[in-house]
Amino acid sequence: MNVDRERWVTRVEETLRRSGHHRSSARPAVVRALAEAAAPLTVLELETRIRLVGRVGRASIYHALELLCRHALAYRLDCGDGQARYLAAHADGPVRHYLACGRCGAMVELATARLDRAIGREADRLGVAIDARPLVLHGVCAQCRPVHPAR
Amino acid sequence: MNVDRERWVTRVEETLRRSGHHRSSARPAVVRALAEAAAPLTVLELETRIRLVGRVGRASIYHALELLCRHALAYRLDCGDGQARYLAAHADGPVRHYLACGRCGAMVELATARLDRAIGREADRLGVAIDARPLVLHGVCAQCRPVHPAR
DNA sequence: CTGAGTGCAAACAGTTTGCATTACT
DNA sequence: AGTAATGCAAACTGTTTGCACTCAG
């Protein structure tokens, strides 16, 4: 929702400002692109979107993403295709998990509750701590399935 | 267990033989190293172990692993540290999931049942297919936890 | 003899880093 | 003025590929 995105942008700017970071051109562009993204984006996708507005060096994008992740303002996802994807870390609610469709490449959002509960129980049982970070499962989305398109 | 490993090696050799693949020096070394591994191994780790016995080119290791994965005889795991890890795909029982300890790097095996059930339900609900492949969660293992070392 | 395997070296892709320049505060 | 950000270019890392040579079937 748009409100969430606004709120996230605000939180990012405030967090970084309080940490003594300047507010210049490149990073805000990355933040804006991440905020408007419907799904996790690769660095190249981010760059493409940002280039629609202005020129930004790739190194700056990496710098910005690293900063965001370090402050837990964004997540870096590993989708298994050799390039990282980045996602805004909205503060409200639990982390979202995704299904990466091996056919069309879509990232389908999964319901978290059940999964998180199972993960939490397993963590308790083993006495380990499991990070609350987005999970990427692999499979085939509903649209791409050969039979039973829905169900 | 050793029986499983033996069985896996046999299955690998038979599967590849039936697919018209030769049986030469490098690949069997990779298979042996994978069979004896207690946890998923990186290519470098594999290479190191293989070098204890004889010389094998890195390209051959990659070739062999690609072949194994293509035949679903091994899994390639993404642990988020930029290098793939490989794991023998034992035929018996469900896939194993792991916790990668962010502190010591250990790969702790998780119980699959609960997790798989949650994943299966979510797949049904959304009408998607989710691959049965090993999952890598991130966190801190029991030994590395600051408080509550066990529990 | 044929087709697969091997392994060196070179190519590649994504990411990271060095550093001089620019810009914010 | 002082400190962080930018962005080019170069370095790095893990992985893939081209290819000549070797070897199993």
Short mmCIF file of C-alpha atoms (C1' of nucleotides) in Angstrom, two decimals, chain C residues 5-22:
data_model
loop_
_atom_site.label_atom_id
_atom_site.label_comp_id
_atom_site.label_asym_id
_atom_site.label_seq_id
_atom_site.Cartn_x
_atom_site.Cartn_y
_atom_site.Cartn_z
"C1'" DG C 5 35.81 -36.94 -19.69
"C1'" DT C 6 39.58 -34.12 -18.30
"C1'" DG C 7 41.74 -29.95 -17.12
"C1'" DC C 8 44.23 -25.88 -18.38
"C1'" DA C 9 43.45 -21.29 -19.55
"C1'" DA C 10 40.58 -17.72 -20.86
"C1'" DA C 11 36.14 -15.59 -20.64
"C1'" DC C 12 32.25 -14.07 -17.81
"C1'" DA C 13 29.02 -11.97 -14.42
"C1'" DG C 14 28.00 -10.04 -10.28
"C1'" DT C 15 29.98 -7.69 -6.75
"C1'" DT C 16 33.44 -5.08 -4.21
"C1'" DT C 17 36.99 -1.70 -3.63
"C1'" DG C 18 40.38 2.35 -4.43
"C1'" DC C 19 40.29 6.84 -5.01
"C1'" DA C 20 39.82 11.47 -6.81
"C1'" DT C 21 35.94 14.56 -7.21
"C1'" DT C 22 31.71 16.52 -5.68
#
